[in-house]
Short mmCIF file of C-alpha atoms in Angstrom, two decimals:
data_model
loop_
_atom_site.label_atom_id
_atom_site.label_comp_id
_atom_site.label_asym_id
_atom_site.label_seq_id
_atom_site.Cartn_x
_atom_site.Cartn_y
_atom_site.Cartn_z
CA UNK P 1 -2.27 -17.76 -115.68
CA UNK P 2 -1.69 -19.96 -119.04
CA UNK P 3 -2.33 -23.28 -118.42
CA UNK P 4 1.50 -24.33 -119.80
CA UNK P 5 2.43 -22.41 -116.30
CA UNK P 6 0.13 -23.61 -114.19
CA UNK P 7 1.42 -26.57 -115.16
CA UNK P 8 5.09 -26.74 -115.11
CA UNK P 9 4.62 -24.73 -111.48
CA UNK P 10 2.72 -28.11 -110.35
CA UNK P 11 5.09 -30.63 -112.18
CA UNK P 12 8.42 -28.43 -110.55
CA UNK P 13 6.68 -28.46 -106.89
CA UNK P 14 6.08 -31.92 -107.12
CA UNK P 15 9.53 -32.76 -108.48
CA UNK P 16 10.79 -30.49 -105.40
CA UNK P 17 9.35 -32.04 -103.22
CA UNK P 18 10.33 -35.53 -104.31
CA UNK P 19 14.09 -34.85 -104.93
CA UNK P 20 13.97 -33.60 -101.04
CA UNK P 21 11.90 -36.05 -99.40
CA UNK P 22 14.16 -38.99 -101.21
CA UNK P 23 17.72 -37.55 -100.97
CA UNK P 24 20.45 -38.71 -98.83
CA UNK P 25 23.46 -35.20 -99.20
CA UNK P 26 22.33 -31.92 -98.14
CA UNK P 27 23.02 -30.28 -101.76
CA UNK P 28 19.86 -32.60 -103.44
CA UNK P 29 18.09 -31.55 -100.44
CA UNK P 30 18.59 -27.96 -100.94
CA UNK P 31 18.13 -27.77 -104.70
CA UNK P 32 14.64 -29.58 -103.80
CA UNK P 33 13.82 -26.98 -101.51
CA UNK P 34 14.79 -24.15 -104.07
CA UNK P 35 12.47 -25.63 -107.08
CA UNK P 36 9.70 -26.21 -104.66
CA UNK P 37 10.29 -22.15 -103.92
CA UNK P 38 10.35 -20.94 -107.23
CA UNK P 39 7.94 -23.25 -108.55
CA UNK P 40 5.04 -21.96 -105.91
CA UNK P 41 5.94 -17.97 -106.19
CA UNK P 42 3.78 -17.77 -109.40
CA UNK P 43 0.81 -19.45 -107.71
CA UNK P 44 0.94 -16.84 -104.78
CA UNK P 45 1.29 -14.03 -107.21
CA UNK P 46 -0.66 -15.24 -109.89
CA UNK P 47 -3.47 -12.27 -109.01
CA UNK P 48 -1.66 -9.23 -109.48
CA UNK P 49 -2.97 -7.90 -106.83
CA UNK P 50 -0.58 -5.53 -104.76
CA UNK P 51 -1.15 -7.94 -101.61
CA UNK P 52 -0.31 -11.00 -103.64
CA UNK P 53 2.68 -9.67 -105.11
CA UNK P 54 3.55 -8.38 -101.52
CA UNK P 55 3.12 -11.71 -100.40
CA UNK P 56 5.25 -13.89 -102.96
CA UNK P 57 8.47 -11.23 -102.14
CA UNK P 58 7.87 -11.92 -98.67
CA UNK P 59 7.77 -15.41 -99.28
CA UNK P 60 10.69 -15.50 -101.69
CA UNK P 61 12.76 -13.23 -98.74
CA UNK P 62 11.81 -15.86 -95.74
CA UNK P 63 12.83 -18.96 -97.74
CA UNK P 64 15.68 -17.83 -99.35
CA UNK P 65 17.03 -16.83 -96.51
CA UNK P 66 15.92 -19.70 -94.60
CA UNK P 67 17.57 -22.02 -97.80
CA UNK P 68 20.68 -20.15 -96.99
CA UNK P 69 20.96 -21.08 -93.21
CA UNK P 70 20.67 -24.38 -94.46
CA UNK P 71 22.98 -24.37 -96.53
CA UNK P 72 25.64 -22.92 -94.11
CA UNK P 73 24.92 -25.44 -91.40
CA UNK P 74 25.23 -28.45 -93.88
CA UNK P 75 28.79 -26.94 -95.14
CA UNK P 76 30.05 -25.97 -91.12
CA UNK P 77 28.95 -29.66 -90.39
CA UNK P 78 30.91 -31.33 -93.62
CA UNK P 79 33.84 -28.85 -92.52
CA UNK P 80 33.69 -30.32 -89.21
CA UNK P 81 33.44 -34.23 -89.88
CA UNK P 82 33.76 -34.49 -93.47
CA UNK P 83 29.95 -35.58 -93.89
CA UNK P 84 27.86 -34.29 -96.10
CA UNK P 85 24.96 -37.11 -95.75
CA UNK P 86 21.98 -35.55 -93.91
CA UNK P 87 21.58 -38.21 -91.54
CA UNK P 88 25.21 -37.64 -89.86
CA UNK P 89 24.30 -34.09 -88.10
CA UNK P 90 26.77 -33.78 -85.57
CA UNK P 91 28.21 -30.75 -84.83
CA UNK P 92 26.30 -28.77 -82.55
CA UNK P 93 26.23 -25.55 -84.32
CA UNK P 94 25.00 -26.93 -87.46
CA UNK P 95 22.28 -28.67 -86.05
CA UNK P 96 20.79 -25.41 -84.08
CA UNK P 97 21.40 -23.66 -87.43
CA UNK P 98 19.57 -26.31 -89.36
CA UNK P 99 16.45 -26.41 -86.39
CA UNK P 100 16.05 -22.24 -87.01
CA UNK P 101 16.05 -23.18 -90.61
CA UNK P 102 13.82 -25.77 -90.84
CA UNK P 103 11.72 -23.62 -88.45
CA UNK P 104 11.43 -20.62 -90.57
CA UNK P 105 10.82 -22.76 -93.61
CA UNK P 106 7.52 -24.06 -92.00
CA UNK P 107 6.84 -20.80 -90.36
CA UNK P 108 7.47 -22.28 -86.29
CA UNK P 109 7.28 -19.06 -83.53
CA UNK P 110 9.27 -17.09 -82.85
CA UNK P 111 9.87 -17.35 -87.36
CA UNK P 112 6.35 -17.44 -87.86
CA UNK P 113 5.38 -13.78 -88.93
CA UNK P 114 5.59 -14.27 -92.61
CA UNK P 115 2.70 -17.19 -92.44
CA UNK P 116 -0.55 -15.71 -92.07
CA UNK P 117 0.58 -13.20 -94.50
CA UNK P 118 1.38 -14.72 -97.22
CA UNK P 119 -0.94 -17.11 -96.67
CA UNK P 120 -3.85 -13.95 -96.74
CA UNK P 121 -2.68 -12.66 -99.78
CA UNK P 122 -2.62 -15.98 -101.72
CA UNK P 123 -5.88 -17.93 -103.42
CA UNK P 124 -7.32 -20.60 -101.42
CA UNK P 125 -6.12 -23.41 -103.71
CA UNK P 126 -2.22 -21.90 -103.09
CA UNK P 127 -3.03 -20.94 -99.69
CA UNK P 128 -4.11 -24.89 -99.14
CA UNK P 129 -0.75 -25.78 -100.86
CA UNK P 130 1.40 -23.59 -98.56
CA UNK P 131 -0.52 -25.57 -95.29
CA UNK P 132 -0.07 -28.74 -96.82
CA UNK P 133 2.40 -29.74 -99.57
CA UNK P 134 5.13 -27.60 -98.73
CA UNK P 135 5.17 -28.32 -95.70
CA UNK P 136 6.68 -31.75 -96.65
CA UNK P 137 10.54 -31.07 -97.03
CA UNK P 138 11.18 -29.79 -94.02
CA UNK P 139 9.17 -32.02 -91.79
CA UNK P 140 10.99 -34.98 -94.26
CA UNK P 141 14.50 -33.22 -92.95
CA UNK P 142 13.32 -32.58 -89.48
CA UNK P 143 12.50 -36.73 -89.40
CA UNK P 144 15.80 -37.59 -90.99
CA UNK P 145 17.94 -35.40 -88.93
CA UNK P 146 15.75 -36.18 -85.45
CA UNK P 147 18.17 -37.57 -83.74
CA UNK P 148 20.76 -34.80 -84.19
CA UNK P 149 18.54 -31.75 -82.93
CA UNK P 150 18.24 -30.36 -79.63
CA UNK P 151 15.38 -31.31 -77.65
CA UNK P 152 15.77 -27.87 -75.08
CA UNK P 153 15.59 -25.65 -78.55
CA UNK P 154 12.81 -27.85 -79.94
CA UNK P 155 10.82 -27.87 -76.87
CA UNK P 156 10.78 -24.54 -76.86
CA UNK P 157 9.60 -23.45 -79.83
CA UNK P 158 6.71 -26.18 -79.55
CA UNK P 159 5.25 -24.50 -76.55
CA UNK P 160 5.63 -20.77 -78.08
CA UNK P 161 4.42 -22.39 -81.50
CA UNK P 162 1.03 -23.39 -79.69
CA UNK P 163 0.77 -20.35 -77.19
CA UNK P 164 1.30 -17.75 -80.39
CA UNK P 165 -0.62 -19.98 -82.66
CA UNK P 166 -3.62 -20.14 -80.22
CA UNK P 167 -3.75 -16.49 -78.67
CA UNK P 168 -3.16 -14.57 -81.92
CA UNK P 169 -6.07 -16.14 -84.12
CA UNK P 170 -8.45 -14.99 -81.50
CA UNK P 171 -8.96 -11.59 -82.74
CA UNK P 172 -8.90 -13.04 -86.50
CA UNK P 173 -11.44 -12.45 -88.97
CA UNK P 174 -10.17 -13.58 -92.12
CA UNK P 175 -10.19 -17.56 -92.81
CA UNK P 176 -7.52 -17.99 -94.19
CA UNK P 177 -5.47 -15.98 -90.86
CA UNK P 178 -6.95 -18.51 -88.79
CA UNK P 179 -6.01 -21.35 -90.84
CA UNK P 180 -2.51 -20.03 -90.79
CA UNK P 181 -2.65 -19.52 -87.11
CA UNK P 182 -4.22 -22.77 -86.71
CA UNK P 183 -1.32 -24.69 -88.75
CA UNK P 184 1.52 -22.98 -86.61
CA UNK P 185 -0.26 -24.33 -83.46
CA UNK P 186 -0.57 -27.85 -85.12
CA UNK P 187 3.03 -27.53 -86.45
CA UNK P 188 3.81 -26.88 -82.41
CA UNK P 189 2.35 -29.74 -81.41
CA UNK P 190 4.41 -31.79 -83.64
CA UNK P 191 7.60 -30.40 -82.82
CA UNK P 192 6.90 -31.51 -79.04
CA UNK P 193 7.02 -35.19 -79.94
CA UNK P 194 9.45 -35.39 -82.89
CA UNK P 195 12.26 -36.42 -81.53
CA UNK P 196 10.88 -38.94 -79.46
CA UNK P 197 8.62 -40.94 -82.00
CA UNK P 198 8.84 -39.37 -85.24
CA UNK P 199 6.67 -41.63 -86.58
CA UNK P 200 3.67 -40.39 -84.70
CA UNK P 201 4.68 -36.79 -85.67
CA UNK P 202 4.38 -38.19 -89.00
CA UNK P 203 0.79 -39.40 -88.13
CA UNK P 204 -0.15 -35.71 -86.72
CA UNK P 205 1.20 -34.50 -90.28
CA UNK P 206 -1.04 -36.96 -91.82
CA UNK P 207 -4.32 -36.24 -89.84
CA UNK P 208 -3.71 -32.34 -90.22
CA UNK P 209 -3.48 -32.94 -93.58
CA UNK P 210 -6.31 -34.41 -94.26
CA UNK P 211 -8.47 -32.06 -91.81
CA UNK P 212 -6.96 -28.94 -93.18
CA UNK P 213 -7.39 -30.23 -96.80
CA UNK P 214 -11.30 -30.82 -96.24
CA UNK P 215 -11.65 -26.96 -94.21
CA UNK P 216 -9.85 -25.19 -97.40
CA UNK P 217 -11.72 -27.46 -100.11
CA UNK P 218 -15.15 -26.57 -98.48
CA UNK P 219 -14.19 -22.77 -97.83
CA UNK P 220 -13.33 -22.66 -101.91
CA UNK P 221 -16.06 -23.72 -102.54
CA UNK P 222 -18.74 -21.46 -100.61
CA UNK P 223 -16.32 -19.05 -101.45
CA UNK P 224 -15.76 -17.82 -97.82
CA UNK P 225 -13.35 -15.89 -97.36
CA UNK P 226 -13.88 -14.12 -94.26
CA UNK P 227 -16.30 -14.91 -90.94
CA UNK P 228 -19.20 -12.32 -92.14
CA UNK P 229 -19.52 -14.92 -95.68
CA UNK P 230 -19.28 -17.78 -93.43
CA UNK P 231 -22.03 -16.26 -91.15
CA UNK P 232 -24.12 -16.58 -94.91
CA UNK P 233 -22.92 -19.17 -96.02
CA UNK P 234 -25.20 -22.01 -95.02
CA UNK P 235 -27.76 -20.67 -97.51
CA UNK P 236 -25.76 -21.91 -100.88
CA UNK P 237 -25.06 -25.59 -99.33
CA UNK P 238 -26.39 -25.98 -95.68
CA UNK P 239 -25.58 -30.15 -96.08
CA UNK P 240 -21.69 -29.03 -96.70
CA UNK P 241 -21.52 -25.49 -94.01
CA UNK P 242 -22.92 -28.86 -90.89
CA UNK P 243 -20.38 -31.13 -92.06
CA UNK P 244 -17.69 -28.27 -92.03
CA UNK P 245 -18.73 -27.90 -88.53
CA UNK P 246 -17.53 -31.32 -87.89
CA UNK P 247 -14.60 -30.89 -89.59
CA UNK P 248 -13.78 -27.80 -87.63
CA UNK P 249 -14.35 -29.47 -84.30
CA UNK P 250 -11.68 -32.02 -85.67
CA UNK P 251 -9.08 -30.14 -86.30
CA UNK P 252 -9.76 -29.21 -82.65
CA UNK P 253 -8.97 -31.97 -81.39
CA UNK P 254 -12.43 -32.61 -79.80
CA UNK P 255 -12.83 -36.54 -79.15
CA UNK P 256 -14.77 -38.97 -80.71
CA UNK P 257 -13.51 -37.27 -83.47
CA UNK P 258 -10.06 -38.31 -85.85
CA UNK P 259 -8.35 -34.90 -84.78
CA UNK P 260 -8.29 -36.02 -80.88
CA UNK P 261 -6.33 -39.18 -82.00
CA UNK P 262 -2.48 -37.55 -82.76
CA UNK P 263 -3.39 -35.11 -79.65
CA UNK P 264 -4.22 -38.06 -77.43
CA UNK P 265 -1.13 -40.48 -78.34
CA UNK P 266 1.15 -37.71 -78.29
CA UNK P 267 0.26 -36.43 -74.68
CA UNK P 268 0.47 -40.15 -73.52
CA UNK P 269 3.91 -40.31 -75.38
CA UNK P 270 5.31 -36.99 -73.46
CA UNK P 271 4.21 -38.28 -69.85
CA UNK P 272 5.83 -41.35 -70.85
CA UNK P 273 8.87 -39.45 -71.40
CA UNK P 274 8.70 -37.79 -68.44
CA UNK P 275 7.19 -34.83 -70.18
CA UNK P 276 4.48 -34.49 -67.97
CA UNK P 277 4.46 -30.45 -67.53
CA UNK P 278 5.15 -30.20 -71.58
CA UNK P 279 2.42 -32.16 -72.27
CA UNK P 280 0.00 -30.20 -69.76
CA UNK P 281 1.33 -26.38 -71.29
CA UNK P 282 0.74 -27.46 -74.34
CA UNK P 283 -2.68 -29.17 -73.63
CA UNK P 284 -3.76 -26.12 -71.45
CA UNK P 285 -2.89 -23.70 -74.32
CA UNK P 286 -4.64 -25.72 -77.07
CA UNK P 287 -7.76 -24.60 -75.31
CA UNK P 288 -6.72 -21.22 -76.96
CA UNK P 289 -7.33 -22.49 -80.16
CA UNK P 290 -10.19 -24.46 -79.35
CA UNK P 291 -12.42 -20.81 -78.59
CA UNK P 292 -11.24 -19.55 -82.11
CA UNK P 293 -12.78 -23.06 -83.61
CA UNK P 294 -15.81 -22.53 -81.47
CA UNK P 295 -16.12 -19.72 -82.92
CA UNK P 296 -15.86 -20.69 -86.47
CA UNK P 297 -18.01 -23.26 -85.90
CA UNK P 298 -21.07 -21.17 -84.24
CA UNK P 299 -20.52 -18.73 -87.73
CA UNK P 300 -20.71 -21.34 -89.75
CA UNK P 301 -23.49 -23.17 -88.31
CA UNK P 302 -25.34 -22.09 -85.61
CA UNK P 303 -26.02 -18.40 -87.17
CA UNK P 304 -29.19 -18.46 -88.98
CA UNK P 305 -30.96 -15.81 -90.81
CA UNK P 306 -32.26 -13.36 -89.85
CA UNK P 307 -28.31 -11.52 -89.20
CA UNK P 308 -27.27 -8.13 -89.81
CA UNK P 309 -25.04 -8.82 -92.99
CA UNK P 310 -25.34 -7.01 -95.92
CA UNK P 311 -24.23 -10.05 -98.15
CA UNK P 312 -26.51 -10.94 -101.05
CA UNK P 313 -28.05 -14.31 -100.23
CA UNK P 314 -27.34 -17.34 -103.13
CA UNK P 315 -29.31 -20.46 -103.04
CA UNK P 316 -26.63 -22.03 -105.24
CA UNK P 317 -23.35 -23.01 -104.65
CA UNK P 318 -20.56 -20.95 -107.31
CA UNK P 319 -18.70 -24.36 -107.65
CA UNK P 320 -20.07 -28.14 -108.07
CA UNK P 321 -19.42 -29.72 -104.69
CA UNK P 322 -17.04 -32.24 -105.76
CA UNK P 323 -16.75 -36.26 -104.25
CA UNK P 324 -13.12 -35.77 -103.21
CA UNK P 325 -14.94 -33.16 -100.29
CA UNK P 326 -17.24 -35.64 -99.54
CA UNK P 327 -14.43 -38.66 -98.88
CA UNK P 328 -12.03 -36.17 -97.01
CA UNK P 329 -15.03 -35.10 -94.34
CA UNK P 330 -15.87 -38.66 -93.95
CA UNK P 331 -12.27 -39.36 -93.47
CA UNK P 332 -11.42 -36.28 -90.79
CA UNK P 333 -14.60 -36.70 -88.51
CA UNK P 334 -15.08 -40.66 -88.16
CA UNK P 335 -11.79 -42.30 -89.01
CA UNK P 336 -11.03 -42.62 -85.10
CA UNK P 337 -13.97 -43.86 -83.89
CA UNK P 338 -14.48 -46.23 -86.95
#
C-alpha cells in the first residue's frame, strides 16, 4: 500500500470517528460511521490475499447493513416525534432497531459471526484497529442514547455476549480468534452495566483498551500469529513473552491486577441494582474465558524448550521493541494496585 493511502485511510478513520463521537442528529452520526467503513476496508484488504479480500466484503456486508438499520430507526423515530437529535430516542421500535444495530456494528452475540473472521484475515496492526478504534462510534451512540434502550434486550445479549465469547475461543488456535472472542466477551460485560452507569462502561472501554492494545502490540512484534509461534516465542524476547503473561492475566480479570478493576465495580454496581443473578451468570461464565487465557499464558510462558515444534528458533526479535509497549504493560498490569 502507497503511503498517500495509508494515509488518507488513517486521516478518514479518524475524521469518522470524530464527526460521530461529537454529533448531536443521527445523519452526522451515520455519515461518521460510513467514512470510518470505507476508510478501514483498504487496511483489511491491503494483502491481497483471498482471506483478506474475503474478509473486507464481509466486513463491508455486516456494516452496511448494520448502517442501514440505523438509519431506518433514526427516520421511524423522527416520523414518530419529529426528532431527529440522537439523544431524544423514543419510540420503541426505533430504539430496538438502533440496539441490533449498534450490536452488529461492534459484533455483540447473537451478530457476532463476522468478528473473528474478519478479524483472522486482517494484519495485526488492522486487526488491533477493528478491537479498538472502531469500536468507538457505537459505544459513543450506545452512551448517548442509554437511556432510551431496553434493558430486557440489552441484558440479554450481555449474558449470550460472554457465554459465546467465552465457550467458543476454547477450541481456538489462532491469536487473533481469541482476541476476537475475547473482545465480544469484554464487549458483553459492558453491555450489562451501560445503562445503569455509563460512565463505568466507559471505564471498561478504557481498561480493555489499553490491555488489548499492549496483547496485539507485543504479538506484532514476536510475530505470533498462532499458539505453536507463541509456544517459541520466548526465545526472540523472553523479557517481553513474561510481561505478556501479565498482560494476559489482565485482561482476565485476575486481581491485583488493572483488568479486575471494571469487573469488580461493575459486579458491585449490578447487585446494587438488584442484579444479583446477572452479575453471578456473567461472573460464572467469565471463568470460560479465563481457561482460554490460562492457556495462552502457559504457551507463552511456561513452555520451554525442549517442545515438539518444528519452528526455526530466532534469538532476535524481527521488530525493535518499541517504549510505547513498555508504558502500555506497565499501565495494564499495575495501574490498580498503584
Amino acid at each position: 500500500m502507497s503511503p498517500h493511502t495509508s494515509l488518507i485511510s488513517t486521516l478518514s478513520l479518524f475524521l469518522g470517528t470524530t464527526l460521530t463521537i461529537s454529533s448531536n442528529h443521527w445523519i452526522t452520526a451515520w455519515m461518521g460511521l460510513e467514512i470510518n467503513t470505507l476508510a478501514i476496508i483498504p487496511l483489511i484488504s491491503k494483502s491481497h490475499h483471498p482471506r483478506a479480500i474475503e474478509a473486507s466484503i464481509k466486513y463491508f456486508l455486516t456494516q452496511a447493513a448494520a448502517s442501514t438499520i440505523i438509519l431506518f430507526s433514526s427516520t421511524i423515530n423522527a416520523w414518530s416525534t419529529g426528532q431527529w437529535d440522537i439523544t431524544q430516542l423514543t419510540h420503541p421500535t426505533a430504539c430496538s432497531l438502533l440496539t441490533s444495530a449498534i450490536a452488529m456494528k461492534l459484533g455483540l452475540a447473537p451478530f457476532h459471526f463476522w468478528f473473528p473472521e474478519v478479524l483472522q484475515g486482517s494484519p495485526l496492526t488492522t486487526a488491533l484497529l477493528l478491537s479498538t478504534v472502531m469500536k468507538f462510534p457505537p459505544i459513543a451512540i450506545f452512551l448517548l442514547t442509554s437511556n432510551s434502550l431496553n434493558p430486557t434486550l440489552l441484558t440479554t445479549m450481555a449474558i449470550m455476549s460472554v457465554a459465546l465469547g467465552g465457550w467458543m475461543g476454547l477450541n481456538q488456535t489462532q491469536m487473533r480468534k481469541i482476541l476476537a472472542f475475547s473482545s465480544i466477551a469484554h464487549l458483553g460485560w459492558m453491555t450489562s452495566i451501560i445503562i445503569f452507569n455509563p460512565k463505568l462502561a466507559l471505564l471498561t472501554f478504557y481498561m480493555y483498551i489499553l490491555i488489548t492494545t499492549t496483547i496485539f502490540l507485543s504479538v506484532n512484534t514476536t510475530n505470533s500469529l498462532s499458539l505453536s509461534t507463541v509456544m517459541t516465542s520466548w526465545t526472540k524476547t523472553p523479557p517481553l513473552n513474561a510481561a505478556l503473561m501479565l498482560a494476559l492475566l489482565s485482561l482476565a480479570g485476575l486481581p491485583p491486577l488493572s483488568g479486575f478493576l471494571p469487573k469488580w465495580l461493575i459486579i458491585q454496581e449490578l447487585t446494587k441494582q438488584e442484579m444479583a443473578a446477572t452479575a453471578t451468570i456473567i461472573a460464572l461464565l467469565s471463568l470460560l474465558s479465563l481457561f482460554f487465557y490460562l492457556r495462552l499464558t502457559y504457551y507463552s510462558t511456561i513452555t520451554m524448550s525442549p517442545n515438539a515444534t518444528n519452528h526455526m528458533k530466532l534469538w532476535r526479535p524481527s521488530k525493535p521493541m518499541a517504549p510505547a509497549i513498555a508504558i502500555l504493560m506497565t499501565l495494564s498490569s499495575t495501574l490498580l494496585p498503584l
